[in-house]
mmCIF file with all atom_site columns, C-alpha atoms and ligand atoms in Angstrom:
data_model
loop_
_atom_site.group_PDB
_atom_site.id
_atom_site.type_symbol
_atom_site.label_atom_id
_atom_site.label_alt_id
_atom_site.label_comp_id
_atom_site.label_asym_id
_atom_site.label_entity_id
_atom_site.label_seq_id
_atom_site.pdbx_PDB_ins_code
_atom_site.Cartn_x
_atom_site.Cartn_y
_atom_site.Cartn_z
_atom_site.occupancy
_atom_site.B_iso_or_equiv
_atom_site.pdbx_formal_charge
_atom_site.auth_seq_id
_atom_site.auth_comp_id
_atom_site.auth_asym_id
_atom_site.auth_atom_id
_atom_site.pdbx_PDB_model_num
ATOM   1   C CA . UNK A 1 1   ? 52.700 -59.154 77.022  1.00 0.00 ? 1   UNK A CA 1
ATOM   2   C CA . UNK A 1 2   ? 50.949 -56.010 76.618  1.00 0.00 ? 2   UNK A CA 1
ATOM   3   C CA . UNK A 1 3   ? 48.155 -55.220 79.133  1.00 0.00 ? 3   UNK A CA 1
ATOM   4   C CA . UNK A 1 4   ? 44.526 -54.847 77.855  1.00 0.00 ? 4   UNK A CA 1
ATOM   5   C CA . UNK A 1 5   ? 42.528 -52.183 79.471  1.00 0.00 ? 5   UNK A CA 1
ATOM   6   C CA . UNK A 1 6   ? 39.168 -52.788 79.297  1.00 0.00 ? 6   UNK A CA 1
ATOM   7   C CA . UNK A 1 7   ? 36.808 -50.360 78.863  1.00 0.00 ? 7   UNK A CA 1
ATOM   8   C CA . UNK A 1 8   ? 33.862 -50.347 80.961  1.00 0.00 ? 8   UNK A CA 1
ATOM   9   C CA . UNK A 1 9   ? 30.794 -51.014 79.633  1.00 0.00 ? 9   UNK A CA 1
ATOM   10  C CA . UNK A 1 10  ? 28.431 -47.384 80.136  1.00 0.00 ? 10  UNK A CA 1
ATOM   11  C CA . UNK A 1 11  ? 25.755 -48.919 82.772  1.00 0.00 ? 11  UNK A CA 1
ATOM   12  C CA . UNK A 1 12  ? 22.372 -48.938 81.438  1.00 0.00 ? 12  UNK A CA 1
ATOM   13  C CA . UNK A 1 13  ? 20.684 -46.229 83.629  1.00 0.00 ? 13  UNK A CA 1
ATOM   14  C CA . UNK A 1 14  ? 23.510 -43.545 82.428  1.00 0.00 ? 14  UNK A CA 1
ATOM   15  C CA . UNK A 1 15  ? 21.761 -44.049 78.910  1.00 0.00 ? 15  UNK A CA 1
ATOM   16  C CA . UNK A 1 16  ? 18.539 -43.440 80.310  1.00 0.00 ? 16  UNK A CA 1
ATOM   17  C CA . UNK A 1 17  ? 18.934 -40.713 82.165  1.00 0.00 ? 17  UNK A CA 1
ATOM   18  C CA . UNK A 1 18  ? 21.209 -38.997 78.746  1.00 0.00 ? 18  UNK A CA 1
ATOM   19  C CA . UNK A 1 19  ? 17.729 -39.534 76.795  1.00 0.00 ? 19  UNK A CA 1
ATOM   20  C CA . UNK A 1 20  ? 15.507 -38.397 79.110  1.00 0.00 ? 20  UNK A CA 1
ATOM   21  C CA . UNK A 1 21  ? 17.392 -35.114 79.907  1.00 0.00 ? 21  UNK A CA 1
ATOM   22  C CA . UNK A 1 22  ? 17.262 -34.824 75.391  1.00 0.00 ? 22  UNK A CA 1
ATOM   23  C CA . UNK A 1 23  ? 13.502 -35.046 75.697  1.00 0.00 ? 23  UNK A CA 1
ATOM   24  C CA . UNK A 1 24  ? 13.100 -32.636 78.483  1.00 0.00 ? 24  UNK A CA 1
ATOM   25  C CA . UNK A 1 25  ? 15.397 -30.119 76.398  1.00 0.00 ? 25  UNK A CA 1
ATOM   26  C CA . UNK A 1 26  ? 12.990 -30.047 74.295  1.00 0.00 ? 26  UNK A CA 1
ATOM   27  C CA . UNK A 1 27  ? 10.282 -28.222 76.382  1.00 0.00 ? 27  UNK A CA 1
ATOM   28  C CA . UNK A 1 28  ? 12.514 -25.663 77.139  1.00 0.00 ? 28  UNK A CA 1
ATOM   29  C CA . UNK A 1 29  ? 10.782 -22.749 77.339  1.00 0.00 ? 29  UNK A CA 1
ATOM   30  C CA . UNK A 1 30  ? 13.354 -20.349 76.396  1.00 0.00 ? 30  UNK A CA 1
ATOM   31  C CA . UNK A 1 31  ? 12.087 -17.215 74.403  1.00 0.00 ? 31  UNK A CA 1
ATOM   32  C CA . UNK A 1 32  ? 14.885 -15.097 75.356  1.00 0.00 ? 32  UNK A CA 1
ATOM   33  C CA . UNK A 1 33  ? 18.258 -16.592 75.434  1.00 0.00 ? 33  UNK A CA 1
ATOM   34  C CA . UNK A 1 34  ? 17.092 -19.248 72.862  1.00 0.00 ? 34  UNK A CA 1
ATOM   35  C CA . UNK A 1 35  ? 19.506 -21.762 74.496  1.00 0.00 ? 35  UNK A CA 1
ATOM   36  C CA . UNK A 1 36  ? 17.360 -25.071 75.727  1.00 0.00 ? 36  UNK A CA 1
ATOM   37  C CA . UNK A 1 37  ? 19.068 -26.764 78.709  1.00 0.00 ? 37  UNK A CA 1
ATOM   38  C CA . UNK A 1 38  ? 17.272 -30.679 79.920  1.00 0.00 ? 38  UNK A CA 1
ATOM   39  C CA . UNK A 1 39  ? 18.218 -32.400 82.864  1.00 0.00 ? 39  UNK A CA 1
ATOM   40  C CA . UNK A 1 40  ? 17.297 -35.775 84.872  1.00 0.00 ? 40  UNK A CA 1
ATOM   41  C CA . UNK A 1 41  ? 17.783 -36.847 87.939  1.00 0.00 ? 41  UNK A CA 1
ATOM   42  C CA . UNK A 1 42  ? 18.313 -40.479 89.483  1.00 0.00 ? 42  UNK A CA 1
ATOM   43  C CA . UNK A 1 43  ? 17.573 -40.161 92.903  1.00 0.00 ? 43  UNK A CA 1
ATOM   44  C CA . UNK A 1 44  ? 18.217 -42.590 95.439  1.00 0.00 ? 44  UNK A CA 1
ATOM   45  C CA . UNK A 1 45  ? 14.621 -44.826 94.963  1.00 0.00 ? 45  UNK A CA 1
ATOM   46  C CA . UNK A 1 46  ? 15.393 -44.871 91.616  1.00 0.00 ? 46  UNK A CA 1
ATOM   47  C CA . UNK A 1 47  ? 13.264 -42.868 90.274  1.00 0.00 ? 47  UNK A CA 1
ATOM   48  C CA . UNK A 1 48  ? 13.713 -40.366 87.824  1.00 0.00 ? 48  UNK A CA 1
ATOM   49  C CA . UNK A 1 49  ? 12.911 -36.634 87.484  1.00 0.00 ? 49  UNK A CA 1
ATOM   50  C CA . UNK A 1 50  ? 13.498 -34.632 84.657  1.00 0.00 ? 50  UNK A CA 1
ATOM   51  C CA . UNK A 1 51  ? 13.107 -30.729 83.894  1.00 0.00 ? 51  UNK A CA 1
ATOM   52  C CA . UNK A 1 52  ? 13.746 -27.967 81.785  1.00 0.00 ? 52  UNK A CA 1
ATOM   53  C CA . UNK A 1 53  ? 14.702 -24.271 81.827  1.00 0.00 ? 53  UNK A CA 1
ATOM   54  C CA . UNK A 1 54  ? 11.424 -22.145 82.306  1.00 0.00 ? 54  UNK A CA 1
ATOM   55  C CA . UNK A 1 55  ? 12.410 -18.188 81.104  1.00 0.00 ? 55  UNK A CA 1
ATOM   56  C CA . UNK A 1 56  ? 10.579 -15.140 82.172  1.00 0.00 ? 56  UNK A CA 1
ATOM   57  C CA . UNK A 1 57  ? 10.067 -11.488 80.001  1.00 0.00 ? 57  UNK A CA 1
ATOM   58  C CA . UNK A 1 58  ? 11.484 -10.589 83.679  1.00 0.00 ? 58  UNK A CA 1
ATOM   59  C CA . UNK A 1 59  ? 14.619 -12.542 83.147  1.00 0.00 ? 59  UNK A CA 1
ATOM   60  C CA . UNK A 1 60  ? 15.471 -12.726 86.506  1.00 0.00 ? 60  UNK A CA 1
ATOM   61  C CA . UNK A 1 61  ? 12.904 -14.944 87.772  1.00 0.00 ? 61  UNK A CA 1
ATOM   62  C CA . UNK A 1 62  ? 14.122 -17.724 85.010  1.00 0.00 ? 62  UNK A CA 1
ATOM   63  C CA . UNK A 1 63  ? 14.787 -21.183 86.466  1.00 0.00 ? 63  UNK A CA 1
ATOM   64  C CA . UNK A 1 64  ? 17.812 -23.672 85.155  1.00 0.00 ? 64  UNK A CA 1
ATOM   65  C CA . UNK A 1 65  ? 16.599 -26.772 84.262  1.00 0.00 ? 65  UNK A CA 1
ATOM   66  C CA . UNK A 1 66  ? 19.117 -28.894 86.817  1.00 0.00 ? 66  UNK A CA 1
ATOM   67  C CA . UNK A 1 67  ? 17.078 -27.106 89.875  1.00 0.00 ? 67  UNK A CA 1
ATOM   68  C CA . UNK A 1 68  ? 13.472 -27.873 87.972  1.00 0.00 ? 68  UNK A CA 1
ATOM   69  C CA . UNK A 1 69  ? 14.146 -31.743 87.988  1.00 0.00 ? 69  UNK A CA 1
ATOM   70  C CA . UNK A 1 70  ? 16.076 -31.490 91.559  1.00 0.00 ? 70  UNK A CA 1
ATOM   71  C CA . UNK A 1 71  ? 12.622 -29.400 92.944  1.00 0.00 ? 71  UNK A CA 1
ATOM   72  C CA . UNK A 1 72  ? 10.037 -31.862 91.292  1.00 0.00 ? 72  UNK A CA 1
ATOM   73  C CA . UNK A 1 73  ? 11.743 -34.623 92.563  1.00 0.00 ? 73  UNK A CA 1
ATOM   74  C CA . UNK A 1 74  ? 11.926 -33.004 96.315  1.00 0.00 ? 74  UNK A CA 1
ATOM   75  C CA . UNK A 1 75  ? 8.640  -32.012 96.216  1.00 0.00 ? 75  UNK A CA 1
ATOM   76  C CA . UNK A 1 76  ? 7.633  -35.518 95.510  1.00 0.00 ? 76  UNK A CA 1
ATOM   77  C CA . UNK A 1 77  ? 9.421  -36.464 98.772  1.00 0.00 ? 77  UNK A CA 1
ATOM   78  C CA . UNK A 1 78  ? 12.536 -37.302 97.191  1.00 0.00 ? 78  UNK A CA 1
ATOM   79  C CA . UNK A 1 79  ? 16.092 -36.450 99.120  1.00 0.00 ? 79  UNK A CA 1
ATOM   80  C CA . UNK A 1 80  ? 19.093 -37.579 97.337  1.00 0.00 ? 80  UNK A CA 1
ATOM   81  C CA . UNK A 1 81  ? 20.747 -37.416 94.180  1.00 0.00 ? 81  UNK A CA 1
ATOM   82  C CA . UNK A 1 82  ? 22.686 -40.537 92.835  1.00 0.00 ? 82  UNK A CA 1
ATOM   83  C CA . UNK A 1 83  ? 23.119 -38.866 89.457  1.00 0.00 ? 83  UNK A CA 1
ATOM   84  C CA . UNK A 1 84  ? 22.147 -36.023 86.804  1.00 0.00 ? 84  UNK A CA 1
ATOM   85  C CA . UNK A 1 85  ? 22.461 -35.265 83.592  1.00 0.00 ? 85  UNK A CA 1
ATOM   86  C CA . UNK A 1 86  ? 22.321 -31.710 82.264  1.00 0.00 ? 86  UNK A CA 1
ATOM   87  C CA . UNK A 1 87  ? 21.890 -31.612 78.060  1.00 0.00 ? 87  UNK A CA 1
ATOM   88  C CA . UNK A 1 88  ? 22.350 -28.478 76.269  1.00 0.00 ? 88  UNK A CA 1
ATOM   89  C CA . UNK A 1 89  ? 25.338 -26.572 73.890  1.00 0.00 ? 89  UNK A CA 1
ATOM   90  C CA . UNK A 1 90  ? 28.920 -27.208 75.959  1.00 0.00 ? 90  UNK A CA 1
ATOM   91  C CA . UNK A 1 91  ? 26.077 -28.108 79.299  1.00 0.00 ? 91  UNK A CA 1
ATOM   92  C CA . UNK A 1 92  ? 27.586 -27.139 82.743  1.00 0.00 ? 92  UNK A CA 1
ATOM   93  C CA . UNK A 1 93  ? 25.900 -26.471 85.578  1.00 0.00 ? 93  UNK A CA 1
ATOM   94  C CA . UNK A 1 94  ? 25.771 -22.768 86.469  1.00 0.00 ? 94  UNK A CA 1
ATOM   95  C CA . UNK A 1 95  ? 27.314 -21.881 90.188  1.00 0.00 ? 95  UNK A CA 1
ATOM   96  C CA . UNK A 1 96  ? 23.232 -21.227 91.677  1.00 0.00 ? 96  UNK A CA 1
ATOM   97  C CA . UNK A 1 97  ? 22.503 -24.760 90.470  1.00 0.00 ? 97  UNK A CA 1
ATOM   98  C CA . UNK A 1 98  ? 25.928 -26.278 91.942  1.00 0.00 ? 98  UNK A CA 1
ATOM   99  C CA . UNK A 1 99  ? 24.994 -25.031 95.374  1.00 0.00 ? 99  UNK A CA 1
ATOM   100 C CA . UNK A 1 100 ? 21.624 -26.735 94.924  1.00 0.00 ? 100 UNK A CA 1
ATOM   101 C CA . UNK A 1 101 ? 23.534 -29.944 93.800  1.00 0.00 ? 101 UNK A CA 1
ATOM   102 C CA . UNK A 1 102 ? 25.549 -29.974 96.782  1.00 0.00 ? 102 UNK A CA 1
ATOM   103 C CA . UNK A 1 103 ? 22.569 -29.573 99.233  1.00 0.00 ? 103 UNK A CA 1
ATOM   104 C CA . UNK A 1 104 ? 20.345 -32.511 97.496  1.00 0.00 ? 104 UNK A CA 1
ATOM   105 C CA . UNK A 1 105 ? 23.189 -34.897 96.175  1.00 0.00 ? 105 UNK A CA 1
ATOM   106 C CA . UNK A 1 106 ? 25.712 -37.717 97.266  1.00 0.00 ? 106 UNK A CA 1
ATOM   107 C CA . UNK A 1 107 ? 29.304 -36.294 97.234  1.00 0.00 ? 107 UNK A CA 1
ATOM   108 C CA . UNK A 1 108 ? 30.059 -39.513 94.948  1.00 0.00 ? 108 UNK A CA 1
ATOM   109 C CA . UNK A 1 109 ? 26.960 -38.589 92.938  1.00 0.00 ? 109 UNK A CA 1
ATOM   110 C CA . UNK A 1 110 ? 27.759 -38.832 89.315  1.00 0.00 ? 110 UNK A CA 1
ATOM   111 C CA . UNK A 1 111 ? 27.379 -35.754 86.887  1.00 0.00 ? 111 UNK A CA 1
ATOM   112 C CA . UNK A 1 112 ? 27.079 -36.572 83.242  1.00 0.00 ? 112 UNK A CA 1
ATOM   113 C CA . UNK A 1 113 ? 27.380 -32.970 81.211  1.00 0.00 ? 113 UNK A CA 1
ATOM   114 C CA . UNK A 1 114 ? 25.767 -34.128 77.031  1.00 0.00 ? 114 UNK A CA 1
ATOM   115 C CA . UNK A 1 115 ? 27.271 -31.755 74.845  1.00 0.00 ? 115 UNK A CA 1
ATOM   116 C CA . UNK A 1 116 ? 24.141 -31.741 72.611  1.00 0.00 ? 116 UNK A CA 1
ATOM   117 C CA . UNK A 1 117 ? 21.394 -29.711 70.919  1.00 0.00 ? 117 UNK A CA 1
ATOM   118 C CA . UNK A 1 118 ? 18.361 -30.421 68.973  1.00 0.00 ? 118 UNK A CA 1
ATOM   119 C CA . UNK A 1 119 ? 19.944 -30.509 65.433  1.00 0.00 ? 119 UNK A CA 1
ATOM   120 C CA . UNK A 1 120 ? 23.274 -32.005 66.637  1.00 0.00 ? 120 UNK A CA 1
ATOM   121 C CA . UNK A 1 121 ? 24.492 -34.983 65.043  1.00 0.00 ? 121 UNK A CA 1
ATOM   122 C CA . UNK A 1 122 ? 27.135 -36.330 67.643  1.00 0.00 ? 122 UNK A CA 1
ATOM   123 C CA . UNK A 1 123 ? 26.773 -35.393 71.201  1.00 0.00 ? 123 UNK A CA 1
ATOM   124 C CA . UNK A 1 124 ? 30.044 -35.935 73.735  1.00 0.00 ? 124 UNK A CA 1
ATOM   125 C CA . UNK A 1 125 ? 29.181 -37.524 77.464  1.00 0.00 ? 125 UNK A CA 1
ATOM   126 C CA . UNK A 1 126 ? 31.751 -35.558 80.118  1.00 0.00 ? 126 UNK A CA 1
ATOM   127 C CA . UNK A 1 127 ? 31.553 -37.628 83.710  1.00 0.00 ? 127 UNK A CA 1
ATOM   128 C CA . UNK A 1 128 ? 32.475 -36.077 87.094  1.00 0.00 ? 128 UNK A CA 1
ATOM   129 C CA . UNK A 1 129 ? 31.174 -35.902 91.082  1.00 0.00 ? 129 UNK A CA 1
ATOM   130 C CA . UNK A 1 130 ? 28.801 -34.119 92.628  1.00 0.00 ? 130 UNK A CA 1
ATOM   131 C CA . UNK A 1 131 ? 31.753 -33.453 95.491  1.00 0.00 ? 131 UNK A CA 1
ATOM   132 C CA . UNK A 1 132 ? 33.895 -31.352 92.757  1.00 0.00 ? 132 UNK A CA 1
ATOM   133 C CA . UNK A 1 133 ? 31.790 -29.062 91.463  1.00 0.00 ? 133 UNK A CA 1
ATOM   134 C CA . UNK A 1 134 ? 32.303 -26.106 93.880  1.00 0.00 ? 134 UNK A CA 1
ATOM   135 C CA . UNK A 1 135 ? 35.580 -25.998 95.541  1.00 0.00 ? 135 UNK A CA 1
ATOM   136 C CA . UNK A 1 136 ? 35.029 -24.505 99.278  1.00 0.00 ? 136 UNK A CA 1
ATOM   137 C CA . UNK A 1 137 ? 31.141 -24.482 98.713  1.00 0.00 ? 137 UNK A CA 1
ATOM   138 C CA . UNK A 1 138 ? 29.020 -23.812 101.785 1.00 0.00 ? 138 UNK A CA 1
ATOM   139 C CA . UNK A 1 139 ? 28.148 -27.157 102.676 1.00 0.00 ? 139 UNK A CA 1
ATOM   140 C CA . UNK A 1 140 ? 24.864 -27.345 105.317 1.00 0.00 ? 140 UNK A CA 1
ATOM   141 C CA . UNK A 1 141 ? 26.648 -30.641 107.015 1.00 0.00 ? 141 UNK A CA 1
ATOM   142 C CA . UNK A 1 142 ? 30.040 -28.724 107.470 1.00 0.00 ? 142 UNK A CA 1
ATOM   143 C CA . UNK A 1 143 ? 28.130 -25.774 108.936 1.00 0.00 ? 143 UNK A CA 1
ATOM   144 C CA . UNK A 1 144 ? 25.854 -27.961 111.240 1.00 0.00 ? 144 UNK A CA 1
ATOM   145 C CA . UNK A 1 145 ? 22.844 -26.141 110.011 1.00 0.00 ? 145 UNK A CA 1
HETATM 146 N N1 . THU B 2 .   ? 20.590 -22.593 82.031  1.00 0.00 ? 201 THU B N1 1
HETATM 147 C C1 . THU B 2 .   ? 20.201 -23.806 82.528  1.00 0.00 ? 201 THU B C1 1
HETATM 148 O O1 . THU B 2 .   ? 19.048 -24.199 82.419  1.00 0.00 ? 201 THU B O1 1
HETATM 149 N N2 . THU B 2 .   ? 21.146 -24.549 83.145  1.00 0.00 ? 201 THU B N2 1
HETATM 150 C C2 . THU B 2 .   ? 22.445 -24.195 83.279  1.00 0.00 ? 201 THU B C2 1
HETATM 151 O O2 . THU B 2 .   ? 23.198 -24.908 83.914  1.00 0.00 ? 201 THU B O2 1
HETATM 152 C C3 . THU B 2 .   ? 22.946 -22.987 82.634  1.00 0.00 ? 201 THU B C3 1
HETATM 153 C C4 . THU B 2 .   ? 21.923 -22.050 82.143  1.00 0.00 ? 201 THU B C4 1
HETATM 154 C C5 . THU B 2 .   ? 19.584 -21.787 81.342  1.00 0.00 ? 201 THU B C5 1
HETATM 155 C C6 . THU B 2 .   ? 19.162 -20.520 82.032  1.00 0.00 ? 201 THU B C6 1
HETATM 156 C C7 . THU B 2 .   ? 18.672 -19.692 80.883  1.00 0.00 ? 201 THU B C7 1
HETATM 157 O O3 . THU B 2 .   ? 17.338 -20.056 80.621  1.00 0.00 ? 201 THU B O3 1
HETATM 158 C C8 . THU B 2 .   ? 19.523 -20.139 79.701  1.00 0.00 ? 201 THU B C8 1
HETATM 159 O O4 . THU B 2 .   ? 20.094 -21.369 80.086  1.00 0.00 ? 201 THU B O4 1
HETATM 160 C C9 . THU B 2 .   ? 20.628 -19.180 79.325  1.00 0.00 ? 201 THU B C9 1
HETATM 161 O O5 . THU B 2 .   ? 21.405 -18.848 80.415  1.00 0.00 ? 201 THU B O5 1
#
């Protein structure tokens, strides 16, 4: 008899966090490159943190939106990561904000990348770990710093 693989139900608080990083895309402030990024985070009380990219006419001192939720929540006297969710056009986290990941997150932390955008109709949920998103990253443990 033919095997049935069951497929996991999504847990409730990977919903939550996928909606609020679609609300916080839409205070992107993004004048410039016109390209609205949200993110949450679910850090380890629970809790969650979102944020937005913030652009600047001096484009260098623009902020991703995955190290806006990351620094609220640390600055509320967070410390670790148990998941985030970045929502924009094909969302990835950029290499600055996968270094940041690494310092504030669980290796097993999960990343949920929403293929979305205000006027989109579908949007497509990609999972992965915090521990693969920079291969031979300097990790702060590894270093003893
Ligand atoms: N951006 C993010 O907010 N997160 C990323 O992971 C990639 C890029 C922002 C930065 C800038 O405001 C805009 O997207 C275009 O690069």
């Amino acid at each position: 008899m033919a095997k049935k693989t069951a497929k996991k139900a999504a847990p409730a608080w990977r919903d939550k966090l996928i909606e609020a990083a679609k609300r916080a895309q839409k205070n992107a402030y993004c004048p410039y490159s016109r390209y609205p990024v949200g993110a949450a985070v679910m850090m380890d009380s629970g809790r969650v943190y979102t944020g937005c990219n913030v652009e600047n006419a001096s484009f260098g001192l623009s902020i991703c939106a995955e190290r806006v939720a990351i620094f609220k929540a640390v600055s509320q006297g967070e410390k670790k990561v148990k998941a985030l969710c970045v929502a924009a056009k094909s969302a990835k986290p950029c290499g600055a904000c996968r270094q940041v990941i690494i310092e504030f997150a669980h290796k097993d932390a999960e990343m949920i990348y929403v293929d979305w955008f205000p006027m989109a109709k579908k949007q497509k949920v990609t999972l992965t770990k915090a521990g693969k998103l920079l291969p031979q990253a300097f990790d702060p443990s590894e270093a003893g710093l």
